[in-house]
């Protein structure tokens, strides 16, 4: 039964928030500045913030801050609020669940929501083989569990990840993650038996998918050996590493090699999942059927939930009690996921992601035609990026940082990424309007113009 959500007018977020960029103070305003001072005195400084503004409401394509500034959201809280903040399907499902019960621990007394989410993920992940799912809290925790499962199933221990890859901040996932600063520096030693292979990076290496796969397979065979390798883990489009879309054929060749060599092929779809790229999962663009798929972020409209879904024989390998955790698949998070899945469907968000890609490509291509510092435009759906380069084609992290800062000051939330810190990534909520998206990219253009070469 659906119910109506009521919130005091000034606190109501969601799609009914006025969809406009509106600055009433400098960024950050006095209220945000006061809160930032309080944060500095209370919160560990390693937990830094990209923009010094405190959010009080969000929805559609905007985030409203404590001073009443309405900012264009081109980040979705790092690819999480794909359905939009406070989407009514999510909000209503959460409120209904909170009123019934908040926690029993699924491994003590189970409940329907967990099983329903597992059934949905078994259905929507690639391949029509028999599947099983296990739920966790964060992307990193799900990655850790995917590796545990692959090791248990194969009886082998080595794992290979890729240059530029990002898989999280726990000990094993730091080992899998490529970039040292800020993710790994000073936090070692890291989990053993983790290796790195070269990625396909068409803008930089000029290799075809087949050539790049041959290079990666050579590394795996010579430096590890298939007989020791439990799993390959790879993002179908790398997120933090710079929105790197591998050359066509790279992922299928890796998967084929993994299948032929008894190596579990794991797709980390934490950032690419849930309509973000114009398919429910980015693996679908590549025609690959991973043995295990890791999901999080967009799965539950902003609530913490993650999952590993995969071949039944692999997922069922660990003994009873070998997988779990206190909160994994919490009933509120699973209710949110069921609401979000409804939103993806009823708002036709796969199609919307493709429309947003069209707008972003239009705007960035026009910009590139008059500004050679836009070195590359890449991505899929509403996961698009531009790589910023200097006159010699080298990564320009300084300019990238200045552009992002300018956007922030003008009320546009943009994120950067890339091993060299020179990529501006666009991850708008799929609920953003065309007009706000174009306006946001217009501010990026202004920022580039303000930082003329
Ligand atoms: C591809 C990928 N894997 C794993 C993670 C880790 O997820 P979490 O931050 O929820 O632990 C992220 C987070 O950005 C990610 O992008």
Short mmCIF file of C-alpha atoms and ligand atoms in Angstrom, two decimals:
data_model
loop_
_atom_site.label_atom_id
_atom_site.label_comp_id
_atom_site.label_asym_id
_atom_site.label_seq_id
_atom_site.Cartn_x
_atom_site.Cartn_y
_atom_site.Cartn_z
CA UNK A 1 0.00 0.00 0.00
CA UNK A 2 1.48 3.38 -0.90
CA UNK A 3 1.34 6.30 1.49
CA UNK A 4 1.79 10.01 1.15
CA UNK A 5 5.01 11.49 2.44
CA UNK A 6 4.74 14.80 4.22
CA UNK A 7 7.65 16.92 5.35
CA UNK A 8 7.79 20.51 6.55
CA UNK A 9 7.91 22.78 3.49
CA UNK A 10 11.46 24.02 4.17
CA UNK A 11 12.82 20.48 4.57
CA UNK A 12 11.11 18.79 1.65
CA UNK A 13 13.56 17.65 -0.99
CA UNK A 14 12.85 15.39 -3.92
CA UNK A 15 11.70 16.23 -7.40
CA UNK A 16 9.40 19.06 -6.31
CA UNK A 17 12.33 21.31 -5.30
CA UNK A 18 12.59 24.32 -7.65
CA UNK A 19 14.84 23.19 -10.48
CA UNK A 20 17.16 26.14 -10.81
CA UNK A 21 20.68 27.33 -10.05
CA UNK A 22 20.29 30.20 -7.64
CA UNK A 23 23.07 31.79 -5.61
CA UNK A 24 22.00 34.02 -2.73
CA UNK A 25 25.44 34.20 -1.06
CA UNK A 26 29.03 33.63 -2.09
CA UNK A 27 30.01 29.95 -1.98
CA UNK A 28 30.46 29.01 0.81
CA UNK A 29 27.94 31.29 2.53
CA UNK A 30 28.11 32.23 6.21
CA UNK A 31 25.97 29.30 7.41
CA UNK A 32 28.11 26.76 5.57
CA UNK A 33 31.28 28.43 6.82
CA UNK A 34 30.10 28.16 10.42
CA UNK A 35 29.25 24.48 9.92
CA UNK A 36 32.63 23.84 8.27
CA UNK A 37 34.35 25.26 11.37
CA UNK A 38 32.28 22.96 13.55
CA UNK A 39 33.14 20.03 11.27
CA UNK A 40 36.86 20.80 11.50
CA UNK A 41 36.65 20.63 15.31
CA UNK A 42 34.67 17.38 15.38
CA UNK A 43 35.42 15.28 12.28
CA UNK A 44 38.73 13.60 11.44
CA UNK A 45 40.52 15.71 8.86
CA UNK A 46 41.22 12.68 6.65
CA UNK A 47 37.49 12.80 5.87
CA UNK A 48 37.85 15.86 3.67
CA UNK A 49 35.15 17.55 1.62
CA UNK A 50 35.27 18.65 -1.99
CA UNK A 51 32.89 21.62 -1.59
CA UNK A 52 32.66 23.53 1.69
CA UNK A 53 28.86 23.75 1.64
CA UNK A 54 26.42 21.86 3.85
CA UNK A 55 23.43 20.26 2.14
CA UNK A 56 19.93 20.62 3.59
CA UNK A 57 17.77 19.32 0.74
CA UNK A 58 18.19 17.77 -2.70
CA UNK A 59 16.10 16.46 -5.56
CA UNK A 60 15.77 16.41 -9.35
CA UNK A 61 19.01 18.02 -10.47
CA UNK A 62 19.74 20.33 -7.53
CA UNK A 63 21.26 20.36 -4.04
CA UNK A 64 20.20 23.18 -1.69
CA UNK A 65 22.74 24.34 0.89
CA UNK A 66 22.41 25.75 4.39
CA UNK A 67 22.47 29.34 3.07
CA UNK A 68 19.63 28.69 0.60
CA UNK A 69 21.87 28.42 -2.48
CA UNK A 70 20.50 26.02 -5.07
CA UNK A 71 23.37 24.19 -6.82
CA UNK A 72 23.30 22.15 -10.02
CA UNK A 73 24.16 18.55 -9.17
CA UNK A 74 26.50 16.94 -11.72
CA UNK A 75 27.82 14.37 -9.24
CA UNK A 76 24.89 12.40 -7.73
CA UNK A 77 26.95 11.92 -4.56
CA UNK A 78 29.47 9.99 -6.71
CA UNK A 79 27.03 8.08 -8.93
CA UNK A 80 24.62 7.08 -6.19
CA UNK A 81 21.38 9.04 -6.59
CA UNK A 82 20.81 7.89 -10.16
CA UNK A 83 17.04 7.96 -9.58
CA UNK A 84 17.33 11.44 -8.06
CA UNK A 85 17.51 12.40 -4.42
CA UNK A 86 14.47 11.59 -2.28
CA UNK A 87 12.71 9.88 -5.18
CA UNK A 88 9.11 9.26 -4.05
CA UNK A 89 9.29 5.49 -4.75
CA UNK A 90 12.36 5.23 -2.52
CA UNK A 91 11.07 7.59 0.17
CA UNK A 92 7.72 5.86 0.52
CA UNK A 93 9.24 2.38 0.60
CA UNK A 94 11.70 3.47 3.30
CA UNK A 95 9.07 5.14 5.49
CA UNK A 96 6.79 2.13 5.26
CA UNK A 97 9.65 -0.21 6.22
CA UNK A 98 10.91 1.97 9.09
CA UNK A 99 7.42 1.83 10.61
CA UNK A 100 7.36 -2.00 10.41
CA UNK A 101 10.85 -2.94 11.63
CA UNK A 102 14.36 -1.63 11.20
CA UNK A 103 16.61 -4.64 11.81
CA UNK A 104 16.59 -8.29 12.76
CA UNK A 105 19.86 -9.36 11.03
CA UNK A 106 19.11 -11.44 7.95
CA UNK A 107 21.36 -14.26 9.19
CA UNK A 108 19.33 -14.49 12.42
CA UNK A 109 15.71 -14.12 11.26
CA UNK A 110 15.38 -13.44 7.52
CA UNK A 111 12.79 -11.22 5.83
CA UNK A 112 11.27 -10.86 2.37
CA UNK A 113 12.98 -7.64 1.19
CA UNK A 114 16.41 -9.27 1.08
CA UNK A 115 15.16 -12.22 -0.96
CA UNK A 116 13.19 -9.94 -3.30
CA UNK A 117 16.30 -7.85 -4.00
CA UNK A 118 18.33 -11.03 -4.60
CA UNK A 119 15.69 -12.29 -7.05
CA UNK A 120 15.69 -8.94 -8.87
CA UNK A 121 19.49 -8.86 -9.17
CA UNK A 122 19.61 -12.48 -10.35
CA UNK A 123 17.17 -11.43 -13.06
CA UNK A 124 18.76 -8.17 -14.17
CA UNK A 125 22.46 -9.14 -14.25
CA UNK A 126 23.79 -10.48 -17.59
CA UNK A 127 23.30 -14.15 -18.51
CA UNK A 128 20.41 -16.55 -18.07
CA UNK A 129 22.36 -19.14 -16.04
CA UNK A 130 21.30 -19.97 -12.48
CA UNK A 131 22.45 -17.25 -10.07
CA UNK A 132 22.66 -16.43 -6.39
CA UNK A 133 23.14 -13.10 -4.59
CA UNK A 134 24.60 -11.99 -1.27
CA UNK A 135 24.01 -8.48 0.11
CA UNK A 136 26.43 -6.23 1.99
CA UNK A 137 26.73 -2.55 2.94
CA UNK A 138 29.38 -0.80 0.85
CA UNK A 139 31.05 -1.27 -2.49
CA UNK A 140 34.36 -2.18 -0.85
CA UNK A 141 32.71 -4.80 1.35
CA UNK A 142 31.07 -6.39 -1.68
CA UNK A 143 34.39 -6.41 -3.58
CA UNK A 144 36.05 -8.12 -0.59
CA UNK A 145 33.32 -10.75 -0.57
CA UNK A 146 33.53 -11.36 -4.31
CA UNK A 147 37.24 -12.11 -3.86
CA UNK A 148 36.54 -14.35 -0.85
CA UNK A 149 33.99 -16.30 -2.88
CA UNK A 150 36.29 -16.63 -5.92
CA UNK A 151 39.15 -17.87 -3.73
CA UNK A 152 36.96 -20.39 -1.98
CA UNK A 153 35.53 -21.69 -5.25
CA UNK A 154 38.84 -22.00 -7.11
CA UNK A 155 41.05 -22.99 -4.17
CA UNK A 156 43.54 -20.44 -5.56
CA UNK A 157 44.64 -17.15 -4.00
CA UNK A 158 46.12 -14.69 -6.53
CA UNK A 159 43.97 -11.82 -7.81
CA UNK A 160 44.65 -9.43 -10.66
CA UNK A 161 43.37 -5.87 -10.90
CA UNK A 162 44.22 -3.23 -13.51
CA UNK A 163 46.18 -0.01 -13.90
CA UNK A 164 43.95 2.96 -12.98
CA UNK A 165 41.49 0.62 -11.21
CA UNK A 166 39.62 1.68 -8.06
CA UNK A 167 37.91 -0.82 -5.80
CA UNK A 168 37.69 0.82 -2.36
CA UNK A 169 39.49 1.78 0.82
CA UNK A 170 39.51 -1.35 3.01
CA UNK A 171 42.77 -3.29 3.26
CA UNK A 172 42.17 -5.75 0.43
CA UNK A 173 40.48 -3.15 -1.77
CA UNK A 174 43.33 -0.67 -1.22
CA UNK A 175 45.63 -3.40 -2.52
CA UNK A 176 43.38 -3.72 -5.59
CA UNK A 177 43.22 0.04 -6.11
CA UNK A 178 45.95 1.52 -8.30
CA UNK A 179 46.34 5.14 -7.23
CA UNK A 180 48.52 5.82 -4.19
CA UNK A 181 47.47 9.37 -3.30
CA UNK A 182 45.10 9.86 -1.55
CA UNK A 183 43.81 6.28 -1.30
CA UNK A 184 46.83 4.25 -0.14
CA UNK A 185 49.68 6.53 0.94
CA UNK A 186 50.71 5.73 4.51
CA UNK A 187 48.10 2.99 4.98
CA UNK A 188 50.12 -0.15 4.17
CA UNK A 189 51.09 -2.92 4.33
CA UNK A 190 48.43 -4.17 1.95
CA UNK A 191 46.82 -7.57 1.44
CA UNK A 192 49.17 -9.97 -0.36
CA UNK A 193 48.80 -11.90 -3.62
CA UNK A 194 47.31 -8.98 -5.54
CA UNK A 195 48.82 -8.14 -8.95
CA UNK A 196 48.24 -5.45 -11.54
CA UNK A 197 47.88 -5.79 -15.30
CA UNK A 198 47.89 -3.06 -17.95
CA UNK A 199 44.51 -1.56 -18.86
CA UNK A 200 43.19 -0.70 -22.31
CA UNK A 201 43.30 3.12 -22.49
CA UNK A 202 42.62 4.04 -26.13
CA UNK A 203 43.27 7.79 -25.75
CA UNK A 204 46.75 7.10 -24.36
CA UNK A 205 47.91 3.72 -25.70
CA UNK A 206 46.39 3.67 -29.19
CA UNK A 207 45.99 -0.12 -28.97
CA UNK A 208 43.02 -2.08 -30.29
CA UNK A 209 41.04 -4.12 -27.77
CA UNK A 210 42.70 -7.32 -29.00
CA UNK A 211 46.21 -5.85 -28.69
CA UNK A 212 45.55 -4.47 -25.21
CA UNK A 213 44.07 -7.81 -24.11
CA UNK A 214 47.11 -9.68 -25.44
CA UNK A 215 49.37 -7.37 -23.42
CA UNK A 216 47.31 -7.91 -20.23
CA UNK A 217 47.12 -11.68 -20.74
CA UNK A 218 50.89 -11.80 -21.30
CA UNK A 219 51.37 -10.06 -17.93
CA UNK A 220 49.01 -12.47 -16.20
CA UNK A 221 50.59 -15.56 -17.70
CA UNK A 222 54.19 -14.50 -17.15
CA UNK A 223 53.97 -12.69 -13.83
CA UNK A 224 51.33 -14.73 -12.01
CA UNK A 225 50.32 -17.91 -13.85
CA UNK A 226 46.74 -19.02 -14.45
CA UNK A 227 47.26 -21.96 -12.09
CA UNK A 228 47.62 -19.48 -9.18
CA UNK A 229 45.02 -16.97 -10.28
CA UNK A 230 41.63 -17.06 -8.54
CA UNK A 231 40.09 -13.97 -10.11
CA UNK A 232 40.35 -11.04 -12.46
CA UNK A 233 38.51 -7.95 -11.19
CA UNK A 234 37.84 -5.06 -13.54
CA UNK A 235 35.48 -2.09 -13.91
CA UNK A 236 33.77 -2.19 -17.35
CA UNK A 237 34.34 1.59 -17.43
CA UNK A 238 36.90 2.71 -14.88
CA UNK A 239 35.48 5.31 -12.51
CA UNK A 240 37.99 7.02 -10.21
CA UNK A 241 40.77 6.09 -12.66
CA UNK A 242 39.40 8.52 -15.26
CA UNK A 243 36.21 7.15 -16.88
CA UNK A 244 38.36 5.00 -19.14
CA UNK A 245 36.29 3.06 -21.65
CA UNK A 246 38.38 0.12 -22.88
CA UNK A 247 38.77 -0.44 -26.62
CA UNK A 248 36.08 -2.73 -28.10
CA UNK A 249 36.94 -6.39 -27.68
CA UNK A 250 39.25 -5.91 -24.66
CA UNK A 251 36.78 -7.13 -22.03
CA UNK A 252 35.42 -10.07 -24.09
CA UNK A 253 38.99 -11.28 -24.74
CA UNK A 254 39.82 -11.13 -21.02
CA UNK A 255 36.63 -12.95 -20.15
CA UNK A 256 37.33 -15.66 -22.71
CA UNK A 257 40.84 -16.15 -21.31
CA UNK A 258 39.49 -16.28 -17.75
CA UNK A 259 36.84 -18.86 -18.68
CA UNK A 260 39.39 -21.01 -20.49
CA UNK A 261 41.81 -20.90 -17.55
CA UNK A 262 39.55 -21.52 -14.55
CA UNK A 263 39.81 -17.89 -13.40
CA UNK A 264 36.70 -16.18 -11.99
CA UNK A 265 35.87 -13.04 -13.99
CA UNK A 266 34.51 -10.32 -11.68
CA UNK A 267 32.94 -7.13 -13.05
CA UNK A 268 33.08 -4.29 -10.53
CA UNK A 269 29.93 -2.40 -11.54
CA UNK A 270 29.82 -0.30 -8.36
CA UNK A 271 30.07 3.00 -10.27
CA UNK A 272 28.76 1.90 -13.67
CA UNK A 273 25.66 0.08 -12.46
CA UNK A 274 21.98 0.89 -12.34
CA UNK A 275 21.14 2.70 -15.56
CA UNK A 276 24.14 5.02 -15.22
CA UNK A 277 25.58 4.07 -18.63
CA UNK A 278 22.28 3.63 -20.47
CA UNK A 279 22.09 -0.09 -19.67
CA UNK A 280 21.24 -1.54 -16.28
CA UNK A 281 24.85 -2.76 -16.13
CA UNK A 282 27.75 -1.58 -18.30
CA UNK A 283 28.81 -5.18 -19.02
CA UNK A 284 25.85 -5.32 -21.40
CA UNK A 285 27.48 -2.78 -23.74
CA UNK A 286 30.45 -5.11 -24.11
CA UNK A 287 28.45 -8.31 -24.54
CA UNK A 288 30.22 -9.91 -21.57
CA UNK A 289 28.68 -12.24 -19.00
CA UNK A 290 30.78 -11.91 -15.84
CA UNK A 291 30.96 -14.85 -13.43
CA UNK A 292 30.39 -12.44 -10.55
CA UNK A 293 29.03 -8.87 -10.62
CA UNK A 294 29.69 -6.42 -7.77
CA UNK A 295 27.11 -3.68 -7.32
CA UNK A 296 26.49 -0.81 -4.87
CA UNK A 297 25.93 2.98 -5.22
CA UNK A 298 22.86 3.35 -7.50
CA UNK A 299 21.29 0.15 -6.18
CA UNK A 300 19.25 1.75 -3.38
CA UNK A 301 18.67 5.44 -4.18
CA UNK A 302 21.17 6.64 -1.57
CA UNK A 303 20.86 4.06 1.20
CA UNK A 304 23.90 1.90 1.94
CA UNK A 305 23.53 -1.43 0.18
CA UNK A 306 25.80 -3.54 -1.99
CA UNK A 307 25.65 -6.93 -3.64
CA UNK A 308 27.55 -9.75 -5.25
CA UNK A 309 25.54 -11.67 -7.82
CA UNK A 310 26.86 -14.57 -9.85
CA UNK A 311 26.91 -18.15 -11.02
CA UNK A 312 25.16 -20.37 -8.49
CA UNK A 313 28.01 -22.89 -8.33
CA UNK A 314 30.54 -20.16 -7.49
CA UNK A 315 28.31 -18.21 -5.09
CA UNK A 316 27.30 -21.39 -3.26
CA UNK A 317 30.90 -22.59 -2.80
CA UNK A 318 31.57 -21.05 0.66
CA UNK A 319 30.28 -23.05 3.64
CA UNK A 320 27.19 -21.97 5.62
CA UNK A 321 28.11 -19.03 7.85
CA UNK A 322 31.12 -18.14 5.66
CA UNK A 323 29.41 -15.02 4.30
CA UNK A 324 27.36 -12.37 6.09
CA UNK A 325 27.65 -9.51 8.54
CA UNK A 326 25.40 -7.70 10.99
CA UNK A 327 23.86 -5.16 8.64
CA UNK A 328 24.27 -6.63 5.13
CA UNK A 329 20.94 -6.38 3.32
CA UNK A 330 19.39 -4.28 6.08
CA UNK A 331 15.57 -4.15 5.68
CA UNK A 332 15.45 -0.37 5.17
CA UNK A 333 18.17 -0.53 2.52
CA UNK A 334 16.47 -3.41 0.71
CA UNK A 335 13.12 -1.56 0.82
CA UNK A 336 14.91 1.43 -0.73
CA UNK A 337 16.41 -0.82 -3.41
CA UNK A 338 12.99 -2.19 -4.33
CA UNK A 339 11.70 1.40 -4.55
CA UNK A 340 14.68 2.42 -6.68
CA UNK A 341 14.20 -0.54 -9.03
CA UNK A 342 10.62 0.58 -9.49
CA UNK A 343 11.82 4.10 -10.26
CA UNK A 344 14.32 2.86 -12.89
CA UNK A 345 11.50 1.06 -14.57
CA UNK A 346 8.59 3.46 -14.24
CA UNK A 347 10.64 6.59 -15.08
CA UNK A 348 12.29 4.76 -18.03
CA UNK A 349 15.71 5.79 -16.78
CA UNK A 350 17.76 3.66 -19.20
CA UNK A 351 16.39 5.77 -22.03
CA UNK A 352 16.92 8.94 -19.99
CA UNK A 353 20.60 8.11 -19.45
CA UNK A 354 21.05 7.78 -23.22
CA UNK A 355 19.32 11.14 -23.77
CA UNK A 356 21.64 12.76 -21.26
CA UNK A 357 24.63 11.27 -23.11
CA UNK A 358 23.39 12.97 -26.28
CA UNK A 359 23.20 16.35 -24.54
CA UNK A 360 26.61 15.99 -22.89
CA UNK A 361 28.28 14.87 -26.15
CA UNK A 362 26.69 17.82 -28.01
CA UNK A 363 27.87 20.37 -25.50
CA UNK A 364 31.37 18.95 -24.98
CA UNK A 365 31.98 18.42 -28.69
CA UNK A 366 31.03 22.03 -29.39
CA UNK A 367 33.43 23.09 -26.66
CA UNK A 368 36.22 20.85 -28.01
CA UNK A 369 35.87 22.38 -31.48
CA UNK A 370 37.00 25.74 -30.06
CA UNK A 371 39.25 24.57 -27.20
CA UNK A 372 42.05 22.05 -27.82
CA UNK A 373 42.49 21.59 -24.08
CA UNK A 374 39.47 19.26 -24.21
CA UNK A 375 41.71 16.32 -25.12
CA UNK A 376 39.20 13.49 -25.03
CA UNK A 377 35.46 13.07 -24.53
CA UNK A 378 34.44 9.62 -23.39
CA UNK A 379 32.01 7.55 -21.40
CA UNK A 380 28.53 6.18 -21.84
CA UNK A 381 25.09 7.39 -20.83
CA UNK A 382 25.19 9.74 -17.88
CA UNK A 383 28.75 8.66 -17.05
CA UNK A 384 30.73 11.00 -19.26
CA UNK A 385 34.04 12.78 -18.86
CA UNK A 386 36.50 15.04 -20.54
CA UNK A 387 40.25 14.68 -20.20
CA UNK A 388 41.98 18.05 -19.93
CA UNK A 389 45.40 18.40 -21.56
CA UNK A 390 48.02 21.10 -22.07
CA UNK A 391 49.34 22.38 -25.39
CA UNK A 392 51.59 19.31 -25.68
CA UNK A 393 48.75 16.88 -25.00
CA UNK A 394 49.98 16.11 -21.47
CA UNK A 395 47.56 15.76 -18.53
CA UNK A 396 46.82 19.20 -17.02
CA UNK A 397 45.77 18.60 -13.43
CA UNK A 398 46.32 22.26 -12.48
CA UNK A 399 43.83 23.56 -15.03
CA UNK A 400 41.39 20.76 -14.19
CA UNK A 401 41.46 21.79 -10.52
CA UNK A 402 40.95 25.47 -11.38
CA UNK A 403 38.00 24.64 -13.63
CA UNK A 404 36.38 22.54 -10.90
CA UNK A 405 36.90 25.31 -8.32
CA UNK A 406 35.37 27.89 -10.64
CA UNK A 407 32.33 25.65 -11.17
CA UNK A 408 31.92 25.17 -7.43
CA UNK A 409 32.04 28.92 -6.82
CA UNK A 410 29.37 29.36 -9.51
CA UNK A 411 27.04 26.81 -7.95
CA UNK A 412 27.79 23.70 -10.02
CA UNK A 413 28.85 20.47 -8.33
CA UNK A 414 31.43 18.83 -10.60
CA UNK A 415 33.87 16.08 -9.67
CA UNK A 416 37.32 15.37 -11.00
CA UNK A 417 39.05 12.00 -11.33
CA UNK A 418 41.86 10.23 -13.17
CA UNK A 419 45.22 8.83 -12.12
CA UNK A 420 46.71 12.15 -13.25
CA UNK A 421 43.86 14.22 -11.76
CA UNK A 422 43.05 15.76 -15.15
CA UNK A 423 39.57 14.41 -15.84
CA UNK A 424 36.30 16.25 -15.24
CA UNK A 425 33.53 13.72 -14.83
CA UNK A 426 29.82 14.27 -15.25
CA UNK A 427 27.51 12.03 -13.25
CA UNK A 428 24.19 13.89 -13.13
CA UNK A 429 21.17 12.33 -11.50
CA UNK A 430 18.96 10.86 -14.23
CA UNK A 431 16.22 13.13 -12.89
CA UNK A 432 18.04 16.31 -14.00
CA UNK A 433 16.32 18.49 -16.61
CA UNK A 434 17.91 19.12 -20.03
CA UNK A 435 18.10 22.83 -19.23
CA UNK A 436 19.97 22.40 -15.94
CA UNK A 437 22.41 19.94 -17.49
CA UNK A 438 23.17 22.33 -20.36
CA UNK A 439 23.53 25.22 -17.93
CA UNK A 440 25.95 23.20 -15.79
CA UNK A 441 28.14 22.33 -18.77
CA UNK A 442 27.94 25.99 -19.84
CA UNK A 443 29.56 26.88 -16.51
CA UNK A 444 32.39 24.43 -17.27
CA UNK A 445 32.87 26.26 -20.59
CA UNK A 446 32.94 29.59 -18.75
CA UNK A 447 35.49 28.17 -16.34
CA UNK A 448 37.77 27.13 -19.21
CA UNK A 449 37.39 30.56 -20.81
CA UNK A 450 38.25 32.22 -17.48
CA UNK A 451 41.44 30.14 -17.40
CA UNK A 452 42.55 30.91 -20.94
CA UNK A 453 45.73 29.15 -22.08
C1 LIG B 1 34.32 0.85 -9.08
C2 LIG B 1 34.22 1.02 -7.60
N1 LIG B 1 34.40 -0.05 -6.81
C3 LIG B 1 34.30 0.04 -5.47
C4 LIG B 1 34.05 1.24 -4.86
C5 LIG B 1 33.97 1.32 -3.37
O1 LIG B 1 32.66 1.55 -2.97
P1 LIG B 1 32.36 2.14 -1.51
O2 LIG B 1 32.87 3.54 -1.48
O3 LIG B 1 30.85 2.04 -1.38
O4 LIG B 1 33.05 1.24 -0.55
C6 LIG B 1 33.85 2.39 -5.64
C7 LIG B 1 33.58 3.70 -5.02
O5 LIG B 1 33.72 4.75 -5.61
C8 LIG B 1 33.95 2.28 -7.05
O6 LIG B 1 33.79 3.33 -7.85
#
